[in-house]
Amino acid sequence: MKGKRLIVTAAILLITSMFLFAGGDAEIPQAGTEPAASTAPGTTVAPVAPVAPVAPEDAGEQYTLKFSWADPFDPLKQSTSAYAVVFKQELERLSGGRIKVELYPAGQLGDQRSSTEQVARGTIEMTNISSGVLASLYFPKLEIVDMPFLFTSREHAARVLDVVNNPIMTEMNKELIAETGIRLLNVVPFGPRHITNNVRRIKSPEDVEGLRIRTMEITPHMKLIEAMGGNPVPIPFLELYTSLQTNVVDGEENTFQNISAQNFFEVQDYLTVTNHVMGVGATLINEKWFRGLPQELQAAVVEADYVAQMVYNGVAQILDAMAADTLVEKGMDVYYPTPAEYKKFQDATIPFVREYMVGVLGEEFVADFLDSVETIKAEIQAEVNQ
């Protein structure tokens, strides 16, 4: 299976990058990417845009790319950091050293909102964020990827979010570039999100009622908690551990990867595997800087991203697969809803959030996107018979 080859390739590339970067840059926080002409299903590719009317002449200049993200610099525990070290190594190699990549993890250059604004201004060249941050700041259409219970798997999500091969995503990227000067280098699944809390085991939407649940400042996520009777409380990711520890909130919703890596098991007792939203990362690059590169170096950026995405996807899947058992070992009560219970979560949230989406984005756009989701789901299922 292509997915298995992807994970194996990711593991090999990650191990290689660890040797290459031993003793190297030790900079410090969320993720995404996109590739070149050949696109394997399940990977997201950076759009290879048409040749600019007047391509910059290659005068042999040197370039610097500052890459900021929010997660700690731990490539063996954070898929975005794994992406970053491989992207750096590959781009510097492919460019013959003409593009130097500077890594700034753990919010060194600001939180996700600040980093997005800096990419728009051209203060930094590239950042990785949760897609909802970009939606709330500049491009509301991207909220659509945060609807609840959209995707059956990471593979399904990756194909839907592909900014090259899914026409609706390609068109959104063109609009984003024209309106903001920001290019989606990629949009990738970070992982399914689940609910944790310190009050009780959550087995149904009714169990969420009255709980203060931290969410990102992403409206569809907040609407989802409201639909279950909870109180959504947006809190910056870097402040979340302390907020849980001091009972500012009762719980939060997050990926297995983040719950484990951020040690939330130390300050949360219960985890319900709801898979309610696919966490989506987006890698943004300043369009003016990207288009200012000679065409050969633009291609190097795209190819480096493609290689790094393989690592990102593989590491993210491995970390999620391992984290569930780890969290049980750390003392969390991990509950898997029955099919009947799972349907109750869907019934309580999908219509509520869809109504909001239609009100903001329009019935036609929402329907077109959901049709794309179902079409790609059917294509994956059809591959079984090939």
CSV table of C-alpha atoms in Angstrom, one decimal, residues 74-383:
chain,number,residue,atom,x,y,z
A,74,ASP,CA,11.6,17.9,19.0
A,75,PRO,CA,11.5,16.2,15.6
A,76,LEU,CA,10.9,12.7,17.2
A,77,LYS,CA,7.8,13.9,19.1
A,78,GLN,CA,6.4,16.6,16.8
A,79,SER,CA,5.6,16.1,13.1
A,80,THR,CA,6.0,19.8,12.3
A,81,SER,CA,9.5,19.9,13.7
A,82,ALA,CA,10.3,16.7,11.8
A,83,TYR,CA,9.0,18.4,8.6
A,84,ALA,CA,11.1,21.5,9.4
A,85,VAL,CA,14.5,19.8,9.7
A,86,VAL,CA,14.0,17.7,6.5
A,87,PHE,CA,12.7,20.8,4.6
A,88,LYS,CA,15.8,22.7,5.7
A,89,GLN,CA,18.2,19.9,4.7
A,90,GLU,CA,16.5,19.2,1.4
A,91,LEU,CA,16.1,22.9,0.3
A,92,GLU,CA,19.7,23.8,1.1
A,93,ARG,CA,20.9,20.7,-0.8
A,94,LEU,CA,18.6,21.2,-3.8
A,95,SER,CA,19.5,24.9,-4.0
A,96,GLY,CA,23.2,24.2,-3.8
A,97,GLY,CA,23.4,26.2,-0.6
A,98,ARG,CA,21.9,29.3,-2.3
A,99,ILE,CA,18.9,29.3,0.0
A,100,LYS,CA,19.7,29.2,3.7
A,101,VAL,CA,16.8,28.1,5.9
A,102,GLU,CA,16.6,29.5,9.4
A,103,LEU,CA,14.4,27.6,11.8
A,104,TYR,CA,12.4,29.4,14.6
A,105,PRO,CA,10.3,26.9,16.6
A,106,ALA,CA,8.3,27.2,19.8
A,107,GLY,CA,6.9,30.6,18.8
A,108,GLN,CA,10.2,32.3,19.0
A,109,LEU,CA,9.0,34.9,16.4
A,110,GLY,CA,5.5,35.1,17.8
A,111,ASP,CA,2.4,33.0,18.0
A,112,GLN,CA,0.5,31.7,15.0
A,113,ARG,CA,-1.5,34.8,14.4
A,114,SER,CA,1.6,37.0,14.6
A,115,SER,CA,3.6,34.7,12.3
A,116,THR,CA,0.7,34.7,9.7
A,117,GLU,CA,0.7,38.5,9.7
A,118,GLN,CA,4.5,38.6,9.4
A,119,VAL,CA,4.3,36.3,6.3
A,120,ALA,CA,1.7,38.6,4.8
A,121,ARG,CA,4.0,41.6,5.4
A,122,GLY,CA,7.1,39.7,4.2
A,123,THR,CA,8.9,40.1,7.6
A,124,ILE,CA,9.4,36.4,7.5
A,125,GLU,CA,9.1,34.1,4.5
A,126,MET,CA,7.3,31.0,5.8
A,127,THR,CA,5.3,29.7,8.7
A,128,ASN,CA,3.3,26.7,9.7
A,129,ILE,CA,-0.1,27.3,11.5
A,130,SER,CA,-3.4,25.7,12.1
A,131,SER,CA,-5.5,26.5,9.0
A,132,GLY,CA,-8.2,28.1,11.1
A,133,VAL,CA,-5.9,30.9,12.1
A,134,LEU,CA,-5.5,32.0,8.5
A,135,ALA,CA,-9.3,31.7,8.1
A,136,SER,CA,-10.0,34.0,11.0
A,137,LEU,CA,-7.4,36.6,10.0
A,138,TYR,CA,-7.7,36.8,6.3
A,139,PHE,CA,-9.6,34.1,4.4
A,140,PRO,CA,-12.9,32.9,5.9
A,141,LYS,CA,-13.4,30.3,3.2
A,142,LEU,CA,-10.7,28.1,4.7
A,143,GLU,CA,-13.0,27.6,7.8
A,144,ILE,CA,-14.7,25.0,5.7
A,145,VAL,CA,-12.0,22.4,6.5
A,146,ASP,CA,-12.8,22.6,10.2
A,147,MET,CA,-16.3,21.3,9.9
A,148,PRO,CA,-16.9,18.3,12.3
A,149,PHE,CA,-16.6,14.7,11.2
A,150,LEU,CA,-15.6,15.5,7.6
A,151,PHE,CA,-12.9,12.9,7.0
A,152,THR,CA,-12.7,9.1,7.5
A,153,SER,CA,-8.9,9.0,7.8
A,154,ARG,CA,-5.7,11.0,7.3
A,155,GLU,CA,-5.5,9.7,3.8
A,156,HIS,CA,-9.0,10.9,3.0
A,157,ALA,CA,-8.2,14.3,4.5
A,158,ALA,CA,-4.9,14.6,2.6
A,159,ARG,CA,-6.6,14.1,-0.8
A,160,VAL,CA,-9.4,16.5,-0.1
A,161,LEU,CA,-6.9,19.2,1.2
A,162,ASP,CA,-4.6,18.8,-1.8
A,163,VAL,CA,-4.1,22.4,-3.2
A,164,VAL,CA,-3.0,21.0,-6.6
A,165,ASN,CA,-5.2,18.1,-7.4
A,166,ASN,CA,-8.5,19.1,-5.8
A,167,PRO,CA,-9.9,21.9,-7.9
A,168,ILE,CA,-11.9,23.5,-5.1
A,169,MET,CA,-8.7,23.8,-3.0
A,170,THR,CA,-6.7,25.1,-6.0
A,171,GLU,CA,-9.2,27.8,-6.6
A,172,MET,CA,-9.1,28.8,-2.9
A,173,ASN,CA,-5.3,29.1,-3.1
A,174,LYS,CA,-5.5,31.4,-6.1
A,175,GLU,CA,-8.0,33.6,-4.3
A,176,LEU,CA,-5.8,33.7,-1.2
A,177,ILE,CA,-2.7,34.7,-3.2
A,178,ALA,CA,-4.6,37.5,-5.0
A,179,GLU,CA,-6.2,38.9,-1.9
A,180,THR,CA,-3.4,38.6,0.7
A,181,GLY,CA,0.0,37.8,-1.0
A,182,ILE,CA,0.1,34.6,1.0
A,183,ARG,CA,0.5,31.2,-0.8
A,184,LEU,CA,-0.7,28.0,0.7
A,185,LEU,CA,2.4,25.9,0.1
A,186,ASN,CA,0.4,23.0,1.5
A,187,VAL,CA,-2.6,22.1,3.6
A,188,VAL,CA,-2.1,18.8,5.5
A,189,PRO,CA,-3.9,16.8,8.2
A,190,PHE,CA,-2.2,17.2,11.6
A,191,GLY,CA,-4.4,14.5,13.1
A,192,PRO,CA,-7.9,13.8,14.6
A,193,ARG,CA,-8.8,15.9,17.7
A,194,HIS,CA,-10.3,14.5,20.9
A,195,ILE,CA,-11.8,15.9,24.1
A,196,THR,CA,-10.1,15.8,27.5
A,197,ASN,CA,-11.3,17.1,30.8
A,198,ASN,CA,-11.0,16.8,34.6
A,199,VAL,CA,-14.6,16.4,35.6
A,200,ARG,CA,-16.1,13.2,34.2
A,201,ARG,CA,-15.9,10.6,31.5
A,202,ILE,CA,-17.6,11.9,28.4
A,203,LYS,CA,-19.8,9.3,26.6
A,204,SER,CA,-22.3,11.5,25.0
A,205,PRO,CA,-22.8,15.2,24.0
A,206,GLU,CA,-24.8,15.7,27.2
A,207,ASP,CA,-21.7,15.0,29.2
A,208,VAL,CA,-20.1,18.1,27.7
A,209,GLU,CA,-22.9,20.3,29.0
A,210,GLY,CA,-21.6,23.1,31.3
A,211,LEU,CA,-17.9,22.2,30.9
A,212,ARG,CA,-15.4,25.0,30.1
A,213,ILE,CA,-13.5,23.6,27.1
A,214,ARG,CA,-10.5,25.3,25.7
A,215,THR,CA,-10.5,25.6,21.9
A,216,MET,CA,-8.3,27.4,19.4
A,217,GLU,CA,-9.7,30.7,18.3
A,218,ILE,CA,-11.4,28.9,15.4
A,219,THR,CA,-15.1,29.6,15.1
A,220,PRO,CA,-16.2,26.1,13.8
A,221,HIS,CA,-14.4,24.5,16.8
A,222,MET,CA,-16.1,26.9,19.2
A,223,LYS,CA,-19.5,26.2,17.5
A,224,LEU,CA,-18.9,22.4,17.9
A,225,ILE,CA,-18.5,22.8,21.7
A,226,GLU,CA,-21.5,25.0,21.9
A,227,ALA,CA,-23.6,22.4,20.0
A,228,MET,CA,-22.9,20.0,22.8
A,229,GLY,CA,-23.8,22.5,25.5
A,230,GLY,CA,-20.3,23.3,26.5
A,231,ASN,CA,-18.6,26.7,27.0
A,232,PRO,CA,-15.8,27.2,24.5
A,233,VAL,CA,-12.9,29.3,25.9
A,234,PRO,CA,-10.2,30.3,23.3
A,235,ILE,CA,-6.8,30.2,24.9
A,236,PRO,CA,-3.4,30.5,23.1
A,237,PHE,CA,-1.7,27.1,22.8
A,238,LEU,CA,1.4,28.3,24.7
A,239,GLU,CA,-0.8,29.2,27.7
A,240,LEU,CA,-2.9,26.0,27.7
A,241,TYR,CA,-1.0,23.8,30.2
A,242,THR,CA,-1.1,26.5,32.9
A,243,SER,CA,-4.7,27.2,32.2
A,244,LEU,CA,-5.6,23.5,32.7
A,245,GLN,CA,-3.3,23.2,35.8
A,246,THR,CA,-5.0,26.2,37.4
A,247,ASN,CA,-8.6,25.2,36.4
A,248,VAL,CA,-9.1,28.2,34.3
A,249,VAL,CA,-10.8,25.7,32.0
A,250,ASP,CA,-12.1,22.1,32.8
A,251,GLY,CA,-10.8,20.6,29.6
A,252,GLU,CA,-9.6,21.0,26.0
A,253,GLU,CA,-9.7,19.3,22.7
A,254,ASN,CA,-6.6,18.3,20.9
A,255,THR,CA,-4.7,15.6,18.9
A,256,PHE,CA,-3.1,12.5,20.6
A,257,GLN,CA,0.2,13.9,19.5
A,258,ASN,CA,-0.2,17.3,21.3
A,259,ILE,CA,-1.8,15.8,24.4
A,260,SER,CA,1.2,13.5,24.8
A,261,ALA,CA,4.0,15.9,23.7
A,262,GLN,CA,2.6,18.8,25.9
A,263,ASN,CA,2.2,16.5,29.0
A,264,PHE,CA,-1.5,17.4,29.3
A,265,PHE,CA,-2.0,14.0,30.9
A,266,GLU,CA,-0.4,15.6,34.0
A,267,VAL,CA,-3.3,18.0,34.3
A,268,GLN,CA,-6.2,16.1,32.7
A,269,ASP,CA,-7.9,12.9,33.9
A,270,TYR,CA,-10.3,11.9,31.1
A,271,LEU,CA,-9.9,11.5,27.4
A,272,THR,CA,-12.7,10.6,25.0
A,273,VAL,CA,-11.6,9.5,21.5
A,274,THR,CA,-14.2,11.6,19.6
A,275,ASN,CA,-12.3,12.2,16.3
A,276,HIS,CA,-14.6,15.2,16.1
A,277,VAL,CA,-12.4,17.4,13.9
A,278,MET,CA,-9.3,16.7,11.8
A,279,GLY,CA,-6.6,19.1,12.9
A,280,VAL,CA,-5.4,20.8,9.8
A,281,GLY,CA,-2.0,22.4,9.4
A,282,ALA,CA,-1.2,24.9,6.7
A,283,THR,CA,2.3,26.0,5.5
A,284,LEU,CA,2.3,29.6,4.3
A,285,ILE,CA,4.9,31.3,2.2
A,286,ASN,CA,5.1,34.9,1.1
A,287,GLU,CA,4.2,34.9,-2.6
A,288,LYS,CA,6.3,37.9,-3.5
A,289,TRP,CA,9.4,36.3,-2.0
A,290,PHE,CA,8.6,33.0,-3.7
A,291,ARG,CA,8.0,34.6,-7.1
A,292,GLY,CA,11.2,36.6,-6.7
A,293,LEU,CA,13.3,33.4,-6.8
A,294,PRO,CA,14.7,32.2,-10.1
A,295,GLN,CA,12.5,29.5,-11.5
A,296,GLU,CA,15.0,26.8,-10.6
A,297,LEU,CA,15.0,27.8,-7.0
A,298,GLN,CA,11.2,28.0,-6.9
A,299,ALA,CA,11.2,24.3,-8.0
A,300,ALA,CA,13.7,23.5,-5.2
A,301,VAL,CA,11.3,25.0,-2.6
A,302,VAL,CA,8.4,22.9,-4.0
A,303,GLU,CA,10.5,19.7,-4.2
A,304,ALA,CA,11.9,20.1,-0.7
A,305,ASP,CA,8.4,20.6,0.6
A,306,TYR,CA,7.3,17.4,-1.1
A,307,VAL,CA,10.0,15.4,0.5
A,308,ALA,CA,9.4,17.0,3.9
A,309,GLN,CA,5.6,16.3,3.7
A,310,MET,CA,6.3,12.5,3.5
A,311,VAL,CA,8.1,12.8,6.8
A,312,TYR,CA,5.4,15.0,8.3
A,313,ASN,CA,2.6,12.6,7.3
A,314,GLY,CA,4.4,9.5,8.4
A,315,VAL,CA,5.6,10.8,11.7
A,316,ALA,CA,2.2,12.3,12.6
A,317,GLN,CA,0.5,8.9,12.0
A,318,ILE,CA,3.1,7.0,14.0
A,319,LEU,CA,2.9,9.4,16.9
A,320,ASP,CA,-0.9,9.3,17.0
A,321,ALA,CA,-0.8,5.5,16.8
A,322,MET,CA,1.6,5.3,19.8
A,323,ALA,CA,0.1,8.0,21.9
A,324,ALA,CA,-3.1,6.3,22.9
A,325,ASP,CA,-1.3,3.5,24.7
A,326,THR,CA,1.1,6.0,26.2
A,327,LEU,CA,-1.7,8.1,27.7
A,328,VAL,CA,-3.2,5.1,29.3
A,329,GLU,CA,0.2,4.2,30.8
A,330,LYS,CA,0.4,7.8,32.1
A,331,GLY,CA,-2.9,7.3,34.0
A,332,MET,CA,-5.5,8.9,31.7
A,333,ASP,CA,-9.0,7.3,31.5
A,334,VAL,CA,-9.2,6.8,27.7
A,335,TYR,CA,-12.7,6.1,26.5
A,336,TYR,CA,-13.7,4.9,22.9
A,337,PRO,CA,-17.4,5.7,22.2
A,338,THR,CA,-19.6,2.9,20.8
A,339,PRO,CA,-21.0,3.4,17.3
A,340,ALA,CA,-24.3,4.5,18.7
A,341,GLU,CA,-22.6,7.0,21.0
A,342,TYR,CA,-20.4,8.2,18.2
A,343,LYS,CA,-23.5,8.9,16.1
A,344,LYS,CA,-25.0,11.0,18.9
A,345,PHE,CA,-21.9,13.3,18.7
A,346,GLN,CA,-22.3,13.6,14.9
A,347,ASP,CA,-26.1,14.3,15.2
A,348,ALA,CA,-25.6,17.0,17.8
A,349,THR,CA,-22.8,18.9,16.0
A,350,ILE,CA,-22.9,18.5,12.2
A,351,PRO,CA,-26.2,20.3,11.5
A,352,PHE,CA,-25.4,23.1,14.0
A,353,VAL,CA,-22.0,23.8,12.5
A,354,ARG,CA,-23.2,23.4,8.9
A,355,GLU,CA,-25.9,26.1,9.5
A,356,TYR,CA,-23.2,28.5,10.7
A,357,MET,CA,-21.0,27.7,7.6
A,358,VAL,CA,-23.9,28.3,5.2
A,359,GLY,CA,-24.7,31.6,6.9
A,360,VAL,CA,-21.0,32.7,6.5
A,361,LEU,CA,-19.9,31.1,3.3
A,362,GLY,CA,-23.2,30.4,1.4
A,363,GLU,CA,-25.1,27.3,0.6
A,364,GLU,CA,-23.5,26.7,-2.8
A,365,PHE,CA,-19.8,26.8,-1.6
A,366,VAL,CA,-20.6,24.6,1.4
A,367,ALA,CA,-22.4,22.1,-0.8
A,368,ASP,CA,-19.6,22.1,-3.4
A,369,PHE,CA,-17.0,21.4,-0.8
A,370,LEU,CA,-19.0,18.6,0.8
A,371,ASP,CA,-19.5,17.1,-2.6
A,372,SER,CA,-15.8,17.0,-3.1
A,373,VAL,CA,-15.4,15.3,0.3
A,374,GLU,CA,-17.8,12.6,-0.7
A,375,THR,CA,-16.4,12.2,-4.2
A,376,ILE,CA,-12.9,11.6,-2.9
A,377,LYS,CA,-14.2,9.2,-0.3
A,378,ALA,CA,-15.9,7.2,-3.0
A,379,GLU,CA,-12.7,7.2,-5.1
A,380,ILE,CA,-10.7,5.7,-2.2
A,381,GLN,CA,-13.3,3.0,-1.7
A,382,ALA,CA,-13.3,2.2,-5.4
A,383,GLU,CA,-9.6,1.7,-5.4
